[in-house]
Short mmCIF file of C-alpha atoms and ligand atoms in Angstrom, two decimals:
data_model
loop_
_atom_site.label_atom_id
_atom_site.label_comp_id
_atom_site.label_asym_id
_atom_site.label_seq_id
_atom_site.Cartn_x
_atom_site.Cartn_y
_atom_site.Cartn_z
CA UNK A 1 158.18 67.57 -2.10
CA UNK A 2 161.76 67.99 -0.93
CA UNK A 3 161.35 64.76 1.26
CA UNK A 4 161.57 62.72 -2.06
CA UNK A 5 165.52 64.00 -1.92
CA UNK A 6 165.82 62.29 1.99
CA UNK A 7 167.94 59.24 1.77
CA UNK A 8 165.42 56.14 1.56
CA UNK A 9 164.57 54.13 4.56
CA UNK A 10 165.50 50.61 5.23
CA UNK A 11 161.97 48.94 5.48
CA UNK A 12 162.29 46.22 8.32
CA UNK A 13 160.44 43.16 8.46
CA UNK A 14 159.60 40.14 6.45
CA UNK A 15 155.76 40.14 5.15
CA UNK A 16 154.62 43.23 6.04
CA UNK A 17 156.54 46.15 4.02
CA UNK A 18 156.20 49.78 4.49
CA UNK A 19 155.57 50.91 0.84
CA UNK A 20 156.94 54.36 0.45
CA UNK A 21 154.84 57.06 -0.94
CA UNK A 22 156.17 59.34 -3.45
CA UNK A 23 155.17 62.55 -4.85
CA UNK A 24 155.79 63.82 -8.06
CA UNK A 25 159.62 64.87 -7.59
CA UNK A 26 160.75 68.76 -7.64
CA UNK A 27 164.02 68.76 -9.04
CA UNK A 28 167.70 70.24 -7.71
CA UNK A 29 166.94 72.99 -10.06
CA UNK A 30 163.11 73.15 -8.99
CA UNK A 31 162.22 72.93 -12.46
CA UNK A 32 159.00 70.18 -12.86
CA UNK A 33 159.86 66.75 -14.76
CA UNK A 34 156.70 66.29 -16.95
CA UNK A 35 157.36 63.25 -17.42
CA UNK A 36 155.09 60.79 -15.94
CA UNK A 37 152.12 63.14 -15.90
CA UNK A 38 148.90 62.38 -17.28
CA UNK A 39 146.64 65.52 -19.51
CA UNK A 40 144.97 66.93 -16.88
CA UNK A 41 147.78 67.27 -14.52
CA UNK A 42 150.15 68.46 -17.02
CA UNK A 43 147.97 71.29 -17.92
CA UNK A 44 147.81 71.60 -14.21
CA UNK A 45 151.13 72.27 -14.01
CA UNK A 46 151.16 74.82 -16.46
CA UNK A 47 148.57 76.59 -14.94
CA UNK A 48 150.22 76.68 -11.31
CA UNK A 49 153.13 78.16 -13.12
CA UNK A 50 150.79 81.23 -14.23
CA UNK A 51 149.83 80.46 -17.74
CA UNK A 52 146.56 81.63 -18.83
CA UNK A 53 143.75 78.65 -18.76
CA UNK A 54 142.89 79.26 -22.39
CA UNK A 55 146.23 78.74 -23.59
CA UNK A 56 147.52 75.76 -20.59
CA UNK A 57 144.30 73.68 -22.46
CA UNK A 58 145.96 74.38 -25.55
CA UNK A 59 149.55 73.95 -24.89
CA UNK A 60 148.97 70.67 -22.29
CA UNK A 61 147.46 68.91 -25.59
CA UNK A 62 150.17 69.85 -27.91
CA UNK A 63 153.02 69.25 -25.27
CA UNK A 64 151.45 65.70 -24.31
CA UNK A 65 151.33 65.09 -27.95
CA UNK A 66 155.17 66.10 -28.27
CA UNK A 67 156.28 64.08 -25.20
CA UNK A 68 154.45 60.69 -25.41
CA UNK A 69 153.69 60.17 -29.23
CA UNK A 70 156.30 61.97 -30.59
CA UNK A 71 158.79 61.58 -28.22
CA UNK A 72 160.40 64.42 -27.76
CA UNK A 73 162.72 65.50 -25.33
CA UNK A 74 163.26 69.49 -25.91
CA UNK A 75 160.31 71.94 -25.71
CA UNK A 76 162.61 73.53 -29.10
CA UNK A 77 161.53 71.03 -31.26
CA UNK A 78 157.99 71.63 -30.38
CA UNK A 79 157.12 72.98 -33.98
CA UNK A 80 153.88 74.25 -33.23
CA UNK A 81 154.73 76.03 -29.76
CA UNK A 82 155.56 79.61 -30.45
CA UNK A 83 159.13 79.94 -30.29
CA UNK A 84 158.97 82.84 -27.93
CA UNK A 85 157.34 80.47 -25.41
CA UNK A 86 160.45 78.11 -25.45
CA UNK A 87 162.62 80.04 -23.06
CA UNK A 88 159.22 80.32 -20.33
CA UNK A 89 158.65 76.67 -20.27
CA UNK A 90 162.74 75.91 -19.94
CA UNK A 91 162.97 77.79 -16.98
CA UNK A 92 160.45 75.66 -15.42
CA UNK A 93 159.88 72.13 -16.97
CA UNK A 94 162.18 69.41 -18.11
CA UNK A 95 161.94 66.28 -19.93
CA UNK A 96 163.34 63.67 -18.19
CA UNK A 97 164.67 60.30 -18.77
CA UNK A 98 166.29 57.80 -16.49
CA UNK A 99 170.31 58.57 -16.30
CA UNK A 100 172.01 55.32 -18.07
CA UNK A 101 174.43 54.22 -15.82
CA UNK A 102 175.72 51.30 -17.69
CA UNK A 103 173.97 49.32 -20.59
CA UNK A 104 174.72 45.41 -21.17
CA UNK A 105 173.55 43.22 -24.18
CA UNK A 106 173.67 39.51 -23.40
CA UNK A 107 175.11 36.55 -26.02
CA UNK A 108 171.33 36.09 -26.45
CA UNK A 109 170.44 39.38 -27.49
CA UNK A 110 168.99 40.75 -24.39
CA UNK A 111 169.81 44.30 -22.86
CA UNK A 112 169.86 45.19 -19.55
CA UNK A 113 170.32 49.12 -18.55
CA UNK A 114 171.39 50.38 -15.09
CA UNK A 115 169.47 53.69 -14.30
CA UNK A 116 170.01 56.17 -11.87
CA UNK A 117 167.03 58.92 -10.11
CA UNK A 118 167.99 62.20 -9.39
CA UNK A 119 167.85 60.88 -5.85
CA UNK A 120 170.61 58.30 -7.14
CA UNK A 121 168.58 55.40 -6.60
CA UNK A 122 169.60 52.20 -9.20
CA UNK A 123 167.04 50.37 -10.76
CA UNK A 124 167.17 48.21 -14.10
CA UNK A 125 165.00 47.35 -17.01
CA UNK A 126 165.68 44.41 -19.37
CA UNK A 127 165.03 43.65 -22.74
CA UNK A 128 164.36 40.76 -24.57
CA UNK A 129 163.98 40.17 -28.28
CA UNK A 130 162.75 37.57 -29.60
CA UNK A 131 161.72 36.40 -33.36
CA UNK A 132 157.71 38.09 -33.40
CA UNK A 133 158.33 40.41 -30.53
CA UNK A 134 160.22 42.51 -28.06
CA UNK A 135 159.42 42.30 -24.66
CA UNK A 136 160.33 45.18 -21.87
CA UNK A 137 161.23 44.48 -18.34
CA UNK A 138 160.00 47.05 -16.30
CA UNK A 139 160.95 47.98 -12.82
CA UNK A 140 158.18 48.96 -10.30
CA UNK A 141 160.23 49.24 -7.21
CA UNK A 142 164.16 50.01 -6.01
CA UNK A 143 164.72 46.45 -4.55
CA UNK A 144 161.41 45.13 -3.65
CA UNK A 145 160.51 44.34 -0.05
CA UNK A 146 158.69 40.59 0.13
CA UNK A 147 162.00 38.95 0.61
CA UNK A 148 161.03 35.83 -2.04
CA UNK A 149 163.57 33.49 -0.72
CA UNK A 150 165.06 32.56 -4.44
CA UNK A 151 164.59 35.97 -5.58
CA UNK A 152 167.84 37.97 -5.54
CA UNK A 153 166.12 41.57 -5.59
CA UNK A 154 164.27 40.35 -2.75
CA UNK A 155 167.48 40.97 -0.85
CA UNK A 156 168.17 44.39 -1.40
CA UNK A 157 168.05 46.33 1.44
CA UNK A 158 167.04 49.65 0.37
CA UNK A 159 163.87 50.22 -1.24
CA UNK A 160 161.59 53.07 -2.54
CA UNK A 161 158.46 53.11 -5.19
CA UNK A 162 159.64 53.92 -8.20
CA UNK A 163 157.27 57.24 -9.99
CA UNK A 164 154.98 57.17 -12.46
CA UNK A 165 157.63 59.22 -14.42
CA UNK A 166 160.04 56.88 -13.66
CA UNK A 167 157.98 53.93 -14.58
CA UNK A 168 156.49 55.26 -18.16
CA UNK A 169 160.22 56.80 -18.56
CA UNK A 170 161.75 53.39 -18.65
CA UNK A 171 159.28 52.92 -22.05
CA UNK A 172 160.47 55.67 -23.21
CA UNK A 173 163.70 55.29 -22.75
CA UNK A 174 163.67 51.83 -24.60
CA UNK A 175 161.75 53.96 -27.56
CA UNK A 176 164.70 56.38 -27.52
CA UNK A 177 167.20 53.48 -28.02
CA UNK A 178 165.46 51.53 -30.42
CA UNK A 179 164.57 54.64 -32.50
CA UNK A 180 160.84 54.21 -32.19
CA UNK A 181 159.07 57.14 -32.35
CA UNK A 182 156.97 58.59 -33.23
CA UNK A 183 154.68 56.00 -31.87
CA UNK A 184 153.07 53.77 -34.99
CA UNK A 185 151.35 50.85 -34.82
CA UNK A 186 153.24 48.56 -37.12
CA UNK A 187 156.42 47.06 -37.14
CA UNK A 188 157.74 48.12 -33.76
CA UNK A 189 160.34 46.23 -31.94
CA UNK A 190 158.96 47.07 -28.46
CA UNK A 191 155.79 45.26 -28.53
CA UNK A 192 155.00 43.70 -25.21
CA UNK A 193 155.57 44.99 -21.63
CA UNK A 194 156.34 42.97 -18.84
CA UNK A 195 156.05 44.51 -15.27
CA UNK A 196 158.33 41.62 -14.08
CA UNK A 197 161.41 43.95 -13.43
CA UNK A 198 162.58 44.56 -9.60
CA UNK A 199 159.61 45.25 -7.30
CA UNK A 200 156.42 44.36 -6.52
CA UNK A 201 153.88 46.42 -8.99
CA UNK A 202 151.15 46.29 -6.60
CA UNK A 203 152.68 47.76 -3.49
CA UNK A 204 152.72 50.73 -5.80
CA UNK A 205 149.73 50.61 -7.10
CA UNK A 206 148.82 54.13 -7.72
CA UNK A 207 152.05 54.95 -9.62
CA UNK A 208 151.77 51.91 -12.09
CA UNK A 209 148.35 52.73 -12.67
CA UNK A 210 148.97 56.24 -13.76
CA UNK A 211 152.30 54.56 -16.04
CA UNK A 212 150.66 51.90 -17.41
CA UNK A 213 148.24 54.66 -18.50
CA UNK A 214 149.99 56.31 -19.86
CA UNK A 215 151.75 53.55 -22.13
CA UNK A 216 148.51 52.31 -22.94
CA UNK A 217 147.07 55.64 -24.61
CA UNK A 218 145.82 55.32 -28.18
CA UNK A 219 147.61 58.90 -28.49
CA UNK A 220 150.00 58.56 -26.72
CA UNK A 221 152.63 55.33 -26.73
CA UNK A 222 149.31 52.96 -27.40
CA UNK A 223 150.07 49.96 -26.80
CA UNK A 224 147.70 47.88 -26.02
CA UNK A 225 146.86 46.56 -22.70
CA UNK A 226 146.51 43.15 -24.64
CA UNK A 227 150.48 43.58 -24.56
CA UNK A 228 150.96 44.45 -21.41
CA UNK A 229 150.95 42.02 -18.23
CA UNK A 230 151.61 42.44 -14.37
CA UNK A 231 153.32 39.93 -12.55
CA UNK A 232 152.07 40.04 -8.50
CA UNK A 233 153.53 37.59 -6.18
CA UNK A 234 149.86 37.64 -4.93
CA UNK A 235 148.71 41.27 -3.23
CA UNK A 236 145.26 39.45 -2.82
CA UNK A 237 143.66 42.96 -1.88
CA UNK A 238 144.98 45.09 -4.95
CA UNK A 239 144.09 42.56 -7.32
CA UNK A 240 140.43 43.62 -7.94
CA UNK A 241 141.81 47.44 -8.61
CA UNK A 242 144.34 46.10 -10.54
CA UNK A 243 141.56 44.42 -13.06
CA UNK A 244 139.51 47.26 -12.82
CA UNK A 245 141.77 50.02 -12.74
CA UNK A 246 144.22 48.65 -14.85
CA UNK A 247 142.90 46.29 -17.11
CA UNK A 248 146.32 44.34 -18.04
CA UNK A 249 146.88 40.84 -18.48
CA UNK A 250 147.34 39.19 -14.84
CA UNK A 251 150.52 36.93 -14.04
CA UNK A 252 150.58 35.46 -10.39
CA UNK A 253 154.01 34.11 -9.03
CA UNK A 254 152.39 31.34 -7.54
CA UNK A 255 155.53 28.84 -7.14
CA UNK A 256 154.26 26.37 -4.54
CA UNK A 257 151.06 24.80 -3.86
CA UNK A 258 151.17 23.34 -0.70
CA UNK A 259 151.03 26.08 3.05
CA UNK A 260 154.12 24.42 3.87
CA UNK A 261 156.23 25.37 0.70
CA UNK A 262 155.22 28.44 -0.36
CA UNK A 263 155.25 30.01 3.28
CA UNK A 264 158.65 29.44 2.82
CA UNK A 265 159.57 30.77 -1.03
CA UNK A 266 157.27 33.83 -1.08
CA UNK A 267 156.35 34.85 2.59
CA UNK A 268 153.36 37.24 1.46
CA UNK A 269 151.58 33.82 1.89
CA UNK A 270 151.65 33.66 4.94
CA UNK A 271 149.45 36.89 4.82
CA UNK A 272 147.35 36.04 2.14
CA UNK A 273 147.06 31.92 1.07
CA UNK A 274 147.24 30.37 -1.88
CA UNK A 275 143.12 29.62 -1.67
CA UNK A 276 142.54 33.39 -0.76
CA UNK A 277 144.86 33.91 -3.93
CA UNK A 278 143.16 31.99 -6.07
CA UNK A 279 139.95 32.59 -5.39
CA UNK A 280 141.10 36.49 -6.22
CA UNK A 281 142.26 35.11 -9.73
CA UNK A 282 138.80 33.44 -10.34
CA UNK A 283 137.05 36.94 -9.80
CA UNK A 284 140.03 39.05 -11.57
CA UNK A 285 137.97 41.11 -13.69
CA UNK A 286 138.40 40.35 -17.83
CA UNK A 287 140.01 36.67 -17.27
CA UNK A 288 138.42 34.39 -19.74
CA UNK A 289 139.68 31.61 -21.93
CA UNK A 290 141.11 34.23 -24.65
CA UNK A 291 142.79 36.64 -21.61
CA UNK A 292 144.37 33.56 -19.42
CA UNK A 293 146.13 34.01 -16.27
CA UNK A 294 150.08 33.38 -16.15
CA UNK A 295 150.42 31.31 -13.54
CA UNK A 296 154.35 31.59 -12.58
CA UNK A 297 156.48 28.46 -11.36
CA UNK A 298 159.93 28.55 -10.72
CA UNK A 299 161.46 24.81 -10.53
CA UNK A 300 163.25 24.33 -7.25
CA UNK A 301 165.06 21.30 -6.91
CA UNK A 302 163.05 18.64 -4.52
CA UNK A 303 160.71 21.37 -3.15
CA UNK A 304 158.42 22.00 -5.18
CA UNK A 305 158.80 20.01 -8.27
CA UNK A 306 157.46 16.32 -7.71
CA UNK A 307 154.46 14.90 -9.96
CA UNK A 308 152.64 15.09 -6.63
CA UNK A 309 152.79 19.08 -6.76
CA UNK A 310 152.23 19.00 -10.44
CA UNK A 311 148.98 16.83 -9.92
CA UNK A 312 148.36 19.26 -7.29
CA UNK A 313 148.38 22.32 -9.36
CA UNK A 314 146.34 20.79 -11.85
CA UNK A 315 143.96 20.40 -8.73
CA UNK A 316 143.60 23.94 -8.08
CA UNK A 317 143.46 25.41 -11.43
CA UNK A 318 140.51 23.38 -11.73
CA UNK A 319 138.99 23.60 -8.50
CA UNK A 320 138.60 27.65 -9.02
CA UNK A 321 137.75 27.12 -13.01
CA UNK A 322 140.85 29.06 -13.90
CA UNK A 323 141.30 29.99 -17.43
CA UNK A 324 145.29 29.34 -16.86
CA UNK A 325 148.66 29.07 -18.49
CA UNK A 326 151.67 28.18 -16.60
CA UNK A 327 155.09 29.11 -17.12
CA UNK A 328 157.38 26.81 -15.92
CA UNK A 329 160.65 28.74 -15.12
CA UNK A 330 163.85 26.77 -14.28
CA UNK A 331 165.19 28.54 -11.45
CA UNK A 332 168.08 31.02 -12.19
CA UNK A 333 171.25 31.08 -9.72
CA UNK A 334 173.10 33.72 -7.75
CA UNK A 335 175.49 33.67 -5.63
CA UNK A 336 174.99 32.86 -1.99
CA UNK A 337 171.48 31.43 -3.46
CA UNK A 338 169.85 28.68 -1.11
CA UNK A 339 167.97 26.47 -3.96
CA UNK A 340 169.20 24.73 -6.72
CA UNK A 341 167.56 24.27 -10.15
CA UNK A 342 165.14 21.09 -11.00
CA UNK A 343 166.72 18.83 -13.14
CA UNK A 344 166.22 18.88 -17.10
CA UNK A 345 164.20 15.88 -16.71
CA UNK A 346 161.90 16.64 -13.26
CA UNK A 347 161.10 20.01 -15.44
CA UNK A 348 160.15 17.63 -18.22
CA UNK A 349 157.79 15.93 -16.49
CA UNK A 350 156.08 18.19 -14.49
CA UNK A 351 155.36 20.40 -17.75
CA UNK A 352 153.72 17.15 -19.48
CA UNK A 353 151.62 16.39 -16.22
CA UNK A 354 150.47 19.74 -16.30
CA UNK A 355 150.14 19.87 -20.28
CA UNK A 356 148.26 15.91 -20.28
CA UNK A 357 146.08 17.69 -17.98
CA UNK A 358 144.78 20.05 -20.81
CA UNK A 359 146.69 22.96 -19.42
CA UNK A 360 149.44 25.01 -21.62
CA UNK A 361 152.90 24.41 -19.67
CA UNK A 362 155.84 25.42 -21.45
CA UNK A 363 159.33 25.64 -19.92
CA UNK A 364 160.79 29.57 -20.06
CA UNK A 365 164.34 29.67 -21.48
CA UNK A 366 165.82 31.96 -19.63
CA UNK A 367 167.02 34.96 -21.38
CA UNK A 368 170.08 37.40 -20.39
CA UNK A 369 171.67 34.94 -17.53
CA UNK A 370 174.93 35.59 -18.46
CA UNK A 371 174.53 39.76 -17.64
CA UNK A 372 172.59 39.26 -15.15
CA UNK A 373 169.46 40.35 -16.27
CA UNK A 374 167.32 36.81 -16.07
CA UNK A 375 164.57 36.59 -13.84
CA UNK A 376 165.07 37.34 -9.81
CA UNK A 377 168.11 37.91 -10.62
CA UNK A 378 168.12 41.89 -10.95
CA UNK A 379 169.69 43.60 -8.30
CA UNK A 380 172.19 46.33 -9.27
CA UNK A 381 176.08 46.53 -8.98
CA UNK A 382 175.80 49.64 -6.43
CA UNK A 383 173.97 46.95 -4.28
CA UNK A 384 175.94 44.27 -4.94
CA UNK A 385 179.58 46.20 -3.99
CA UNK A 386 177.20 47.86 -1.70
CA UNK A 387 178.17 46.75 1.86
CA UNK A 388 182.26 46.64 1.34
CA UNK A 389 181.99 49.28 -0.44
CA UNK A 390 180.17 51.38 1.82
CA UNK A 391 181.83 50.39 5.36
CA UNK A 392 184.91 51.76 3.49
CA UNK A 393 183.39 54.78 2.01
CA UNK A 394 182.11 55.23 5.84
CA UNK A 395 185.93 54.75 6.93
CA UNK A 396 187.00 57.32 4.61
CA UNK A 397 184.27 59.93 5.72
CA UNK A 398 185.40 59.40 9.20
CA UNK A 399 188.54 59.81 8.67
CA UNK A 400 188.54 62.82 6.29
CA UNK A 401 186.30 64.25 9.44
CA UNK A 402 189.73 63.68 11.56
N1 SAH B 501 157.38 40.96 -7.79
C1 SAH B 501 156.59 40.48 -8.87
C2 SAH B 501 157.19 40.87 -10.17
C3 SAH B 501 158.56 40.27 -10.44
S1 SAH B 501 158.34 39.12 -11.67
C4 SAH B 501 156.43 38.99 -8.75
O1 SAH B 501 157.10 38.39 -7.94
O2 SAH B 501 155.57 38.45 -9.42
C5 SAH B 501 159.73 38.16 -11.67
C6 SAH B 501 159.37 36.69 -11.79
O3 SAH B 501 160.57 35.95 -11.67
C7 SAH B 501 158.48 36.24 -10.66
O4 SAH B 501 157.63 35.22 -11.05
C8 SAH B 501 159.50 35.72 -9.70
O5 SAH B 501 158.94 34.90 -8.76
C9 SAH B 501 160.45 35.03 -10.62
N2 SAH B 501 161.78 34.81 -10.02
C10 SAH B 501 162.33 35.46 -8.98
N3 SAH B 501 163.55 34.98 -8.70
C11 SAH B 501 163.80 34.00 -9.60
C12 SAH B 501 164.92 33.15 -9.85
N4 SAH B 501 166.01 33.24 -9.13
N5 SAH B 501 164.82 32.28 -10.88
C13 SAH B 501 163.70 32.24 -11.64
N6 SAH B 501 162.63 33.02 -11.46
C14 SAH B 501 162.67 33.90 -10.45
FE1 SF4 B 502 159.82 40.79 -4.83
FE2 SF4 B 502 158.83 39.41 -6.88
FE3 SF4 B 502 161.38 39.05 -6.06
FE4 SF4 B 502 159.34 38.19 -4.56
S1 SF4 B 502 159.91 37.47 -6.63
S2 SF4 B 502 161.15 39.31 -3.83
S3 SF4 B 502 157.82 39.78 -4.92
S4 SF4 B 502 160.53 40.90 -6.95
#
């Protein structure tokens, strides 16, 4: 349990990360975050603490109630929990939420918020408004360990799966700040989740599961798995689970479509190929022509964004009988980057190649590039000051040690 307090490892290598298990954190205090935990293990957790079965059956359904529909944060405003019981379930459980470190809002409307574990690892979620929806960015991952070459949290060097508290938590967290509980099916501002923040969902599969659960419980936060989508960069042997287990809408971060290129951009494919990959999309489990697949494509300048690749991708998505979309998104800089964005024009005419070709392919705007908070480019200020800032911090340890 403790171990989840160890500093984080650097995970060497390129295409083969080390995902880093992670068990449901004891606090500094010891008390139990319940957040993150599903019925059953919450009344779990009452009964390890020495409440009666009877009443931890009781109590896990009303405090689940309180936490995800209601969202409450303080067993005292639990109405219907006997007031004497407050001060017994204080001393052991907490509600958590992600500490806000810093919160941005873009020109465009977009948010992004910094948040800090207990562990202080940074992580950020994003969100987007937009005229019919709102649309949440969730992390999966601290930094994310496939190394996309025009991804910018692809370079952070310290990684760790995020929790399932620390997943669903980012959900609720958005809730808090848009003032939307208790949960209600109409006229919410947060209706769509994205997991498209830092990380790569499905080298933490377990943990999104049990969020994405959560989120999706008709008592609970219910929404809808209709509303929700995972974005892999193409985890060819989680995908099945992720239909089955899951049930979301699928996005795959395909980007290239010959070896050559896409070897280069997103080195998991060198593990598993783009026919292995789509071949996995054909048998994803509820993909018809109502549930498409995303099909993510990020324009890089002369690499991968000729009408030969277009024609190409056309190829494919018919060769497997895909029921596809594709998002065409024009790459979004950072500094030290090695691409450049397509032209206006090359993304122009790939889009109608694609789109001639019977196939939806609109062009992303990107949202929040002036915080930051666009896609691949998440990767948070500690990082960023990160290595300066750290050799000196080092210095000063050193010499404060004489
Ligand atoms: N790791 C998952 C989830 C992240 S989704 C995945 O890769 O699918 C973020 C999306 O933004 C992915 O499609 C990713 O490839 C794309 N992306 C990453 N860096 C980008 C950049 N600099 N400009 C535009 N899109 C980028
Ligand atoms: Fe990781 Fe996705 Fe970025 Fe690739 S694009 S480095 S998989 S977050």
């Amino acid at each position: 349990m403790l171990d989840s307090f160890a500093p984080p490892m650097p995970i060497p290598g390129l295409i083969d990360p080390v995902p880093v298990p992670r068990a449901v954190a004891l606090r500094a205090d010891g008390r139990v975050d319940l957040i993150g935990l599903g019925k059953d293990q919450l009344r779990t957790a009452l009964l390890d603490a020495g409440m009666e079965p009877k009443q931890a059956k009781l109590r896990a359904k009303q405090i689940w109630h309180w936490l995800y529909n209601r969202g409450a944060t303080e067993f005292a405003s639990m109405t219907d929990i006997a007031r004497a019981q407050h001060p017994w379930l204080e001393q052991r459980f907490v509600v958590g939420r992600p500490e806000v470190i810093e919160a941005q809002v873009s020109s465009d409307g977009t948010r992004k918020w910094l948040l800090r574990s207990p562990d202080a690892q940074d992580y950020e979620m994003v969100f987007i408004p937009d005229a019919d929806r709102g649309t949440l960015c969730v992390s999966s991952q601290v930094g994310c360990t496939l190394n996309c070459r025009f991804c910018h949290t692809g370079t952070m060097r310290l990684v760790r799966n995020l929790t399932a508290g620390e997943i669903v938590g980012q959900v609720m967290l958005a809730r808090d700040s848009l003032g939307e509980w208790p949960s209600q099916p109409e006229g919410r501002m947060l209706t769509n989740i994205v997991m498209m923040g830092m990380g790569e969902p499905l080298y933490n599969f377990d943990n999104v599961r049990d969020a994405l659960r959560l989120v999706m419980d008709g008592d609970g936060l219910a929404l809808s798995k209709r509303r929700i989508t995972l974005s892999t960069s193409g985890v060819v042997p989680m995908m099945a689970r992720a239909g089955e287990e899951i049930g979301v809408n699928l996005a795959v971060s395909l980007h290239a479509v010959t070896k050559e290129v896409r070897d280069e951009i997103v080195p998991l494919n060198r593990k598993y190929g783009i026919d292995e990959l789509l071949q996995a999309c054909a048998d994803y489990p509820g993909a018809n022509n109502a549930r498409r697949i995303t099909f993510e494509y990020v324009m890089l300048r002369g690499l991968n964004d000729s009408d030969a690749d277009a024609h190409e991708l056309v190829r494919l998505l018919r060769h497997y009988r895909l029921p596809a979309k594709v998002n065409l998104i024009p790459f979004n800089p950072w500094p030290g980057a090695p691409y450049e964005c397509s032209t206006p024009e090359r993304v122009r005419a790939f889009s109608t190649i694609v789109f001639e070709a019977g196939i939806s392919a609109p062009v992303r705007t990107p949202r929040g590039r002036d915080i930051d908070a666009a896609c691949g480019q998440l990767k948070t200020a500690a990082e960023k000051k990160s290595r300066a800032e750290l050799d000196r911090q080092a210095e000063q340890k050193m010499a404060a040690l004489g």
